[in-house]
Each structure stands twice: as structure tokens, then as C-alpha cells.
mmCIF file of C-alpha atoms and ligand atoms in Angstrom:
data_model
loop_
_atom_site.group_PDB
_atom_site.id
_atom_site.type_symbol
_atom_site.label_atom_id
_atom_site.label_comp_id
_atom_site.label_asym_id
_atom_site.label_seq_id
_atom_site.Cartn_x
_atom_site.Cartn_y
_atom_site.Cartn_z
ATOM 1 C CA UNK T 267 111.188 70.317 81.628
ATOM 2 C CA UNK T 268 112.161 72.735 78.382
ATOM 3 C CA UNK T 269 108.512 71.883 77.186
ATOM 4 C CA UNK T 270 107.470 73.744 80.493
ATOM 5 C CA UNK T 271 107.607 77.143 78.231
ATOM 6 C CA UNK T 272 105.578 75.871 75.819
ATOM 7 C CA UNK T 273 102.657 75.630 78.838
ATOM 8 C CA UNK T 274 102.846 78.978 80.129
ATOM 9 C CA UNK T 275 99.587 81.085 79.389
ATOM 10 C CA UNK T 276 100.405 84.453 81.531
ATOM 11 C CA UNK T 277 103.433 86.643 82.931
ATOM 12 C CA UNK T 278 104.977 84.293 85.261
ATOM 13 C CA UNK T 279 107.134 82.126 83.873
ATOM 14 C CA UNK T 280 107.705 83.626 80.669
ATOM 15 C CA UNK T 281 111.763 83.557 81.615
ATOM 16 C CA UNK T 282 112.743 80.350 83.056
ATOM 17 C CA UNK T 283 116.020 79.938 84.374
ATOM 18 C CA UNK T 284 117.220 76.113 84.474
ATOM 19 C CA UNK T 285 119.594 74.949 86.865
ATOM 20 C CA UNK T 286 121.054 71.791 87.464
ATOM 21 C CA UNK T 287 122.532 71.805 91.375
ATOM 22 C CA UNK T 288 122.380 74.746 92.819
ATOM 23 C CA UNK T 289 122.723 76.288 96.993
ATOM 24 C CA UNK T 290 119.060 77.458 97.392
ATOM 25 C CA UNK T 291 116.827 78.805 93.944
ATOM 26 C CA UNK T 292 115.455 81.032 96.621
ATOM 27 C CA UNK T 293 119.030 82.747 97.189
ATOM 28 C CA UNK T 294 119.757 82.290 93.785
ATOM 29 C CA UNK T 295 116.282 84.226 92.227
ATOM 30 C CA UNK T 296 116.904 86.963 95.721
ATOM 31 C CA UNK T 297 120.382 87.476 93.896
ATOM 32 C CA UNK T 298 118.562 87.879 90.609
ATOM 33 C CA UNK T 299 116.053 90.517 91.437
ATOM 34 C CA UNK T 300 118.821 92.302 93.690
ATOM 35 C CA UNK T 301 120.285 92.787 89.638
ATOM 36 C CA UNK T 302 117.052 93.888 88.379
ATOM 37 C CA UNK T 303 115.276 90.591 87.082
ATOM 38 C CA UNK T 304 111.715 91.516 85.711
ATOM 39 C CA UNK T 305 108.484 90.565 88.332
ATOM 40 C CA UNK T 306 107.678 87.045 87.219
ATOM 41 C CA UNK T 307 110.861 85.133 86.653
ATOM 42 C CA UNK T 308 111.266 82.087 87.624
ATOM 43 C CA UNK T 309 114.258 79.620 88.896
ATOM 44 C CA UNK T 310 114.183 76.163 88.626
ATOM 45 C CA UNK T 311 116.689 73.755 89.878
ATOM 46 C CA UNK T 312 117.128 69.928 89.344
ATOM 47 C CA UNK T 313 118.406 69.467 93.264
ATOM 48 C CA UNK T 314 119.686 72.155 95.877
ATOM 49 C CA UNK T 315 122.592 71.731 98.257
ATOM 50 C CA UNK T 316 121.286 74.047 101.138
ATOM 51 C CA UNK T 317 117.397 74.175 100.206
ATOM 52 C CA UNK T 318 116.007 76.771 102.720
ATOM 53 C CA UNK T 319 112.831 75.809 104.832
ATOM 54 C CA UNK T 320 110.893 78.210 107.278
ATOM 55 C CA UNK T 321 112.434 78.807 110.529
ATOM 56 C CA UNK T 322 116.019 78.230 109.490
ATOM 57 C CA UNK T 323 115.333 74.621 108.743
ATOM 58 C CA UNK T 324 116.689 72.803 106.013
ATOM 59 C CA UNK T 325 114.661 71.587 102.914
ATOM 60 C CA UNK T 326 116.283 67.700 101.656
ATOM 61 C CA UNK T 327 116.583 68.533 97.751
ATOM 62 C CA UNK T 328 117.946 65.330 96.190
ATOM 63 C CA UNK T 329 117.887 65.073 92.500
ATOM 64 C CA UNK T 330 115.196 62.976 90.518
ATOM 65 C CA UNK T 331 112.034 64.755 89.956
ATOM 66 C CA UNK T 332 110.794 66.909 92.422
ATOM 67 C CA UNK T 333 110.269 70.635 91.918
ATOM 68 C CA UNK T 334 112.621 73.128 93.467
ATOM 69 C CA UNK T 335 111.346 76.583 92.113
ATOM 70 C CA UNK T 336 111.768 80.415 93.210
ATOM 71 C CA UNK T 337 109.404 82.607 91.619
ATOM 72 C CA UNK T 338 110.152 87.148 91.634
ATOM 73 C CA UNK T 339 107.386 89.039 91.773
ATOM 74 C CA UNK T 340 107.427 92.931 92.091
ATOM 75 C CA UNK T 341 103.386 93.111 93.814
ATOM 76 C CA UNK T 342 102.334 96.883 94.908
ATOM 77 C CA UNK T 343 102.109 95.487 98.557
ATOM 78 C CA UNK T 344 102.926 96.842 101.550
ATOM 79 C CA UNK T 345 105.702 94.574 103.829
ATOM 80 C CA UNK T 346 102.576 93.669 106.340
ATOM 81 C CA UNK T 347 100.599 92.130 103.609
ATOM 82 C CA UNK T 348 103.804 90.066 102.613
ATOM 83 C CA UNK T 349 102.023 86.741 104.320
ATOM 84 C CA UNK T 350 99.233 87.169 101.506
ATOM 85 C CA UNK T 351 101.891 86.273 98.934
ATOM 86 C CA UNK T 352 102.486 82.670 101.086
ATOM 87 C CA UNK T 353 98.627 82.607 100.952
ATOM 88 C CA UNK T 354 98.538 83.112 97.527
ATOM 89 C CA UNK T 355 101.206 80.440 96.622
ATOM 90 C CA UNK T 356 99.526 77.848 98.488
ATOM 91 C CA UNK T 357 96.260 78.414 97.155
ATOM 92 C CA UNK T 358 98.288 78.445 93.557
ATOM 93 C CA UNK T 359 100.010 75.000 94.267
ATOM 94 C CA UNK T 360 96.923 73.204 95.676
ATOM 95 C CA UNK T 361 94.573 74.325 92.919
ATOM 96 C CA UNK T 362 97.477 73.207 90.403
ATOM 97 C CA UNK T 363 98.407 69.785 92.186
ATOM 98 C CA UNK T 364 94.409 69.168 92.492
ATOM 99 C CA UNK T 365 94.030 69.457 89.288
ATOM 100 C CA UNK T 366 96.925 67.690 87.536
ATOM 101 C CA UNK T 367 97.606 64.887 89.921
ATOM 102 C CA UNK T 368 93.876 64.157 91.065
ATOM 103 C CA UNK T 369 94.891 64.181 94.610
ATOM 104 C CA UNK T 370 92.844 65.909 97.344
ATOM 105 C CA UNK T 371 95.387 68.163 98.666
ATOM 106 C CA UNK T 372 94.724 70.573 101.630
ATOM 107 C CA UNK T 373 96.696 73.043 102.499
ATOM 108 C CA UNK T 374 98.274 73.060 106.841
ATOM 109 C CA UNK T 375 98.176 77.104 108.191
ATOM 110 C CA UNK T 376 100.429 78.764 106.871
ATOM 111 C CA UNK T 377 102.436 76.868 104.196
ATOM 112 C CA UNK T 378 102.378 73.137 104.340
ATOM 113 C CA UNK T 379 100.962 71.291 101.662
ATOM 114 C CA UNK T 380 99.480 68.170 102.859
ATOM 115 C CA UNK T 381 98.316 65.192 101.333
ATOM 116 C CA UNK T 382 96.885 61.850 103.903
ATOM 117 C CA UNK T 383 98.120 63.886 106.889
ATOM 118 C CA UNK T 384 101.564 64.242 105.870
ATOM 119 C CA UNK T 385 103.979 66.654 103.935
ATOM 120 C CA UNK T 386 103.745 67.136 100.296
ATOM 121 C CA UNK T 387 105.194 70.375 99.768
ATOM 122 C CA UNK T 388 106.016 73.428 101.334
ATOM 123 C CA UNK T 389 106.585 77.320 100.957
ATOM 124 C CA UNK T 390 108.951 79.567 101.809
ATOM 125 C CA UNK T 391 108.552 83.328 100.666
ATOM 126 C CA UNK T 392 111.524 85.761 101.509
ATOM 127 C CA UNK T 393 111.341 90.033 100.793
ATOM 128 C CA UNK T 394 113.403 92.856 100.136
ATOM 129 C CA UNK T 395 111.344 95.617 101.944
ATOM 130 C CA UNK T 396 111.508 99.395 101.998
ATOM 131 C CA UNK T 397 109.755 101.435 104.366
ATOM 132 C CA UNK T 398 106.824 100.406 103.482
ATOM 133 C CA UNK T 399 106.643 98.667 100.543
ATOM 134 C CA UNK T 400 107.828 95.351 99.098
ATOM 135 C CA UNK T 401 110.702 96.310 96.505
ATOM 136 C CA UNK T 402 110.902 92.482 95.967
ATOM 137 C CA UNK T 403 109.565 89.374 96.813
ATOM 138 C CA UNK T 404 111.285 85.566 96.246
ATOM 139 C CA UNK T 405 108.438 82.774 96.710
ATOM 140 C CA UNK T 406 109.675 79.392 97.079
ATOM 141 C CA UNK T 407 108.006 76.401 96.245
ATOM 142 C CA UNK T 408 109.292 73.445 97.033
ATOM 143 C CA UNK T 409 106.842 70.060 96.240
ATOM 144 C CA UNK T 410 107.770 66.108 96.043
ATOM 145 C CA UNK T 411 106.451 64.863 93.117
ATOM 146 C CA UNK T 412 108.537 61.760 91.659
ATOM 147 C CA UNK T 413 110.813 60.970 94.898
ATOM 148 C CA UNK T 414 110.136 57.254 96.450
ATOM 149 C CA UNK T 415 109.980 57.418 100.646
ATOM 150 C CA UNK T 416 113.733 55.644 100.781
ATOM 151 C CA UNK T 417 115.705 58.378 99.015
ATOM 152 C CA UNK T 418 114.623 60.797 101.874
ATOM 153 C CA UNK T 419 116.628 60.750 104.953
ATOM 154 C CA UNK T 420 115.393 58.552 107.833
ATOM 155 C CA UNK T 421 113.961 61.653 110.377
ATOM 156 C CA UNK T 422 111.496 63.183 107.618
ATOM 157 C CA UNK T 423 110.081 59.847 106.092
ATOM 158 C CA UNK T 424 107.539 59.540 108.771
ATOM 159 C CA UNK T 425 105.845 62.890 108.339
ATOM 160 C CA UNK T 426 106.778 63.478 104.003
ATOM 161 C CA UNK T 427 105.082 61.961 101.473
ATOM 162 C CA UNK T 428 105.366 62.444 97.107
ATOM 163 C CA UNK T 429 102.813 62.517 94.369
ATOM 164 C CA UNK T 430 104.190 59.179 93.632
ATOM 165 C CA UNK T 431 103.912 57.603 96.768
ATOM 166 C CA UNK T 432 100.111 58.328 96.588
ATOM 167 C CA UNK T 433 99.944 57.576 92.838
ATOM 168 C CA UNK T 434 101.872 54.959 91.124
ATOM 169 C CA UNK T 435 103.806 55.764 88.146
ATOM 170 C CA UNK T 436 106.289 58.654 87.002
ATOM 171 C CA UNK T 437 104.196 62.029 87.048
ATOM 172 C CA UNK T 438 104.427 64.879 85.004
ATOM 173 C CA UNK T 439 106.643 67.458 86.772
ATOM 174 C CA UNK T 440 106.591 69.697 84.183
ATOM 175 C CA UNK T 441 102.583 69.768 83.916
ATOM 176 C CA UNK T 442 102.294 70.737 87.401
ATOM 177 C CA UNK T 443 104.298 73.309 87.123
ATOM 178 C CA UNK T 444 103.501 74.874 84.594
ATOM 179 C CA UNK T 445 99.689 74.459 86.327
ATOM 180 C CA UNK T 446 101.373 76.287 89.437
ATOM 181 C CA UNK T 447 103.133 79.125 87.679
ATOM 182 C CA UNK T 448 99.365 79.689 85.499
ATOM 183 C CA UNK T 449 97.345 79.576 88.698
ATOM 184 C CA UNK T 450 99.967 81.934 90.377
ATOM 185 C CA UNK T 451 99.672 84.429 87.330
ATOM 186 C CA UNK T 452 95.784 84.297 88.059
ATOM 187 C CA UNK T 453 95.777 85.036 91.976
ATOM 188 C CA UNK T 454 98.315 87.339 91.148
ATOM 189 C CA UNK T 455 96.026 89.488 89.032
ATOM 190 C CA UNK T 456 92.696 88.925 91.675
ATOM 191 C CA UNK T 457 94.816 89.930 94.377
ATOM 192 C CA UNK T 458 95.433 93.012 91.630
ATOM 193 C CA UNK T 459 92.363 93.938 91.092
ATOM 194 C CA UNK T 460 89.607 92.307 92.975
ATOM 195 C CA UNK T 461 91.478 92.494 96.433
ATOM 196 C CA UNK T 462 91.844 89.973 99.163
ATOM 197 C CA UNK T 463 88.856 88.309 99.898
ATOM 198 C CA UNK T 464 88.429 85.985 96.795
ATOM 199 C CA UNK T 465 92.195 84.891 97.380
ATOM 200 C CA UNK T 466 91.095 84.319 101.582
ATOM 201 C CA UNK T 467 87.993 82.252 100.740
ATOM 202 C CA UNK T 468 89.726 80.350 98.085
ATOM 203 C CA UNK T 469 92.286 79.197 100.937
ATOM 204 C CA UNK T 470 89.602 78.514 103.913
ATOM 205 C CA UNK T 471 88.159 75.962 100.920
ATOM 206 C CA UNK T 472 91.721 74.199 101.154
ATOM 207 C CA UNK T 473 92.330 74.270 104.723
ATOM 208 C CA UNK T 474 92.859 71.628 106.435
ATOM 209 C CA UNK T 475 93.420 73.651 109.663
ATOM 210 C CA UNK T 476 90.124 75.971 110.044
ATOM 211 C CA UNK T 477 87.545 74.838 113.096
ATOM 212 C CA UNK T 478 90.228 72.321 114.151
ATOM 213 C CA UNK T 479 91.806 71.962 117.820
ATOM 214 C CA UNK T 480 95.408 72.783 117.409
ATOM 215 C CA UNK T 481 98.471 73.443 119.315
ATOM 216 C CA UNK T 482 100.464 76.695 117.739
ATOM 217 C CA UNK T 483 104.419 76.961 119.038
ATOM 218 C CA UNK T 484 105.331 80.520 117.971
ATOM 219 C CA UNK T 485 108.703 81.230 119.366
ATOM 220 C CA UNK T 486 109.136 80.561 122.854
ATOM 221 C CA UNK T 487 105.187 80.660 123.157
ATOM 222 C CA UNK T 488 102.830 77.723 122.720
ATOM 223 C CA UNK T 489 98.649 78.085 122.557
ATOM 224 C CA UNK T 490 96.489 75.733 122.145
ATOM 225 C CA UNK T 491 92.756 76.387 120.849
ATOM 226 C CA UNK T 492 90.457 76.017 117.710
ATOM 227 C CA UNK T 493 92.045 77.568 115.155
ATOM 228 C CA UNK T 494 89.153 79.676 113.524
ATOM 229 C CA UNK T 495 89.989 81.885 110.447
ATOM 230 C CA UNK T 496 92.626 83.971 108.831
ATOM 231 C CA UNK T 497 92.411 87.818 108.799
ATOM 232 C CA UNK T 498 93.658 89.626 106.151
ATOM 233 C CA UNK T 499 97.021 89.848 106.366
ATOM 234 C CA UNK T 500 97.157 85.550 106.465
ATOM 235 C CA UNK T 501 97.396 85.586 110.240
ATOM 236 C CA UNK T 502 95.863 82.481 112.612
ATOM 237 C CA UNK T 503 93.108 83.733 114.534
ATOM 238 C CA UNK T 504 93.013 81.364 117.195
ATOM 239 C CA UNK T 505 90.151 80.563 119.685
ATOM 240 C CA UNK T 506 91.608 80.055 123.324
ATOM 241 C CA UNK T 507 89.520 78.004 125.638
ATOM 242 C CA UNK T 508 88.640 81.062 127.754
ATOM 243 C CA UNK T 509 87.088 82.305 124.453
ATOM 244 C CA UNK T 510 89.485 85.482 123.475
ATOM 245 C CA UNK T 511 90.833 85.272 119.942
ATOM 246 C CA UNK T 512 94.564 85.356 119.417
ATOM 247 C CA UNK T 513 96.546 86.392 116.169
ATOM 248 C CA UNK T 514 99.077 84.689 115.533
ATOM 249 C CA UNK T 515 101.552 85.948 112.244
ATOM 250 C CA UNK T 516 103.590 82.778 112.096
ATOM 251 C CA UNK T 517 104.364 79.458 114.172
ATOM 252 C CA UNK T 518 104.626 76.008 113.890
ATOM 253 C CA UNK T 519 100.797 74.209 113.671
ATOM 254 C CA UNK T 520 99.898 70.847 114.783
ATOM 255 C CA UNK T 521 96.452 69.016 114.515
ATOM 256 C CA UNK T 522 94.924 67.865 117.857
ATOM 257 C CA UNK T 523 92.763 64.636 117.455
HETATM 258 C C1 LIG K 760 108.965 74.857 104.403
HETATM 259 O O1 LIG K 760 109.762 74.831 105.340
HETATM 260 O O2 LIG K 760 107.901 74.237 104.428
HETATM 261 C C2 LIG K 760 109.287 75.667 103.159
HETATM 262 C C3 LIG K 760 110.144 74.901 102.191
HETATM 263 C C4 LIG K 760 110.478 75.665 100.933
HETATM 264 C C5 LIG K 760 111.453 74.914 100.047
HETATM 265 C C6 LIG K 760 111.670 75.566 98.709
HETATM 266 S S1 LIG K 760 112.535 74.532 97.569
HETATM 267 C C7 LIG K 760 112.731 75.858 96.457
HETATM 268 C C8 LIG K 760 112.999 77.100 97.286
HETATM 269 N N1 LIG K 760 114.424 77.258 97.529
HETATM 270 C C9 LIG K 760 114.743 77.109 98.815
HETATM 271 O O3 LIG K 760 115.905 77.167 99.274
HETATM 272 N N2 LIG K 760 113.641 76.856 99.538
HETATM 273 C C10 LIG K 760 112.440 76.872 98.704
#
């Protein structure tokens, strides 16, 4: 992984932080920025003891070749725009994986990256937030790249896949993410300067979730519909079958077929 510096074209990634086990690299980099770590720096672990998924879940982090990363970036957002950085980092990861691994991977509203149906990856971005603005942000990207299906526990093989599950042979962990933390640099700076929209269309391109039927549980709520853009701040809009649109910030999204 040391020849992962070497790769790095723009601002993010330029420190690296290795770490061999550590809790969570998300609560690790949150830590880091809390201590005034520049926008851009990035945490890497080998395997995590209490990896942090959405909703409180847990995210398995064995050792042997999967990426575990928590990236710090310091964007001139305001808190309700913080979903556009979870936009951002799955456009960043599915334009990197596509690219270096050949696979045709599409990415499940909001987070999941999916590959054949099931999970390849997944995000998990966390804030510091002042009134207004983001003081901090902590996105965490965690993807299965060189992990075989037995070395996961029994409950997630069903719906988790790995790079090299679909591909045979060891893959380059270090080339896709150094393609990750590149692409991320580049949204970063469209987001900057161009706005939204060319990060939005970029992700309707790699949905896997747009003009499908889909059941949403968000909370204690559960809707059903055709799920049929994102606004601008990353929400779902959803079609209900009496034809109003619902927004929905964040939930858990399943594919009707
Ligand atoms: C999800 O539930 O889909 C999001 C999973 C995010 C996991 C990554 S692994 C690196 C970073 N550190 C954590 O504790 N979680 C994220």
C-alpha cells in the first residue's frame, strides 16, 4: 500500500495515515480533524474492530485486503447539503472501481455499492456541524476487494460480494484507491466550482435505483413506489402509487422485481 503515495495526482491523499487494526478509521480520522488535521487526509486501516455502518450497524472488517478508509474534508457546505458529500463518494468509488477492476458497478440509493445485485461496498459519512455550516466532515469508505465469501460471517454472505469473487485473482488494492482518492479530489473541485448538477447526473448514470419499484423503510415508516430522482440535497424522491412525490433524506432501499 506505501506505493499508494506515489499514485496520488491532487489534494486528497497527500497525508496518508497507515494503520494496522484499529476501532473504526472513521472515529479515528473524526478524532483527527477534532485536532486540526488539514481537509484531505486520509486514514487507512488493514482491519477494524468496531467498523461503523449506517444506522448503527456494524461493518465485518477482517484483515486481508479490503479497503477500510476515512477521508477529512473541510467543504464550504452547509449541514443540509451534507448528503451531497455521500453522493459524491459514491460517484468517486464507482467511477474508480469501474475503471480499475472492469466491473460494471452501480451504485443502490444512497450508499451501497453494488455489483450482480449484491454488496460490494458501502459509505458512511459522519459531520461536525455548526450552525450552519460543516466545520468537518469524515467520509468512510469501506469496499471488499481481495476477501473470499467464507471469511465473512455466515448472515452477510448471501447479500456481500468482493472484487475477487467476481474476478479471479489478487487485485490491486492500492490502484483502486488511489483511483478513489483522485476521482474524489475531482468531484470535490466540480462540486467547488461548477455546482451540483454535474455531480447529480453523474450519479443517476450509476444508479441502479432510478425508475425502479422499491420499498423504502425510513424509521418506523415504510413506502413503497417508483423511486424517481434525487433532488439536490441527495434525497429519494419517490413516486407513490396515488401519484404524489415523497422525499425521503435517508432509509433503507430494496428493489421490487
Ligand atoms: C454502510 O453501512 O453501508 C456503510 C459502511 C461504511 C464502512 C466504512 S469502513 C471504513 C470506515 N470506518 C468505519 O468505521 N466505517 C467506514
Amino acid at each position: 500500500m506505501e506505493q499508494l503515495k506515489t499514485l496520488i495526482r491532487g489534494e486528497i491523499g497527500r497525508d496518508i495515515i497507515f494503520l494496522g487494526t484499529v476501532d473504526s478509521t472513521n472515529a479515528f480520522a473524526m478524532e483527527l480533524a477534532e485536532k486540526g488535521a488539514v481537509h484531505g487526509t486520509v486514514v487507512i486501516a488493514e482491519s477494524q474492530t468496531r467498523g461503523r455502518g449506517r444506522m448503527g450497524r456494524r461493518w465485518v472488517s477482517p484483515p486481508g485486503g479490503n479497503i477500510y478508509m476515512s477521508i477529512i474534508l473541510i467543504p464550504p457546505l452547509r449541514v443540509k447539503d451534507a448528503t451531497l458529500l455521500t453522493i459524491m463518494a459514491g460517484v468517486a468509488c464507482c467511477s474508480a472501481l469501474r475503471n480499475t477492476t472492469s466491473l460494471s458497478v452501480k451504485i443502490k440509493w444512497p450508499n451501497d455499492l453494488m455489483v450482480s445485485g449484491k454488496k460490494l461496498g458501502g459509505i458512511l459519512t459522519e459531520i461536525k456541524s455548526g450552525v450552519e455550516k460543516i466545520i468537518y466532515a469524515v467520509v468512510g469508505i469501506g469496499i471488499n476487494i481481495n476477501i473470499k465469501m467464507e471469511e465473512f460471517p455466515p448472515d452477510v454472505r448471501a447479500t456481500a460480494t468482493s472484487v475477487r469473487e467476481e474476478i479471479p485473482g489478487e487485485q490491486s488494492r492500492a490502484a483502486v484507491t488511489a483511483a478513489i482518492l483522485n476521482e474524489l479530489d475531482h468531484w470535490h473541485r466540480i462540486l467547488l466550482t461548477k455546482g451540483r448538477e454535474p455531480l447529480l447526473d453523474e450519479w443517476r448514470k450509476f444508479s441502479s435505483t432510478l425508475g425502479e419499484s422499491v420499498k423504502v423503510i425510513a424509521g418506523k415508516e415504510v413506502f413503497t413506489g417508483i423511486a424517481d430522482d434525487i433532488d439536490g440535497e441527495g434525497m429519494l424522491i419517490l413516486k407513490l402509487p396515488d401519484g404524489r412525490l415523497k422525499r425521503i433524506s435517508t432509509g433503507d432501499l430494496t428493489i421490487l422485481r
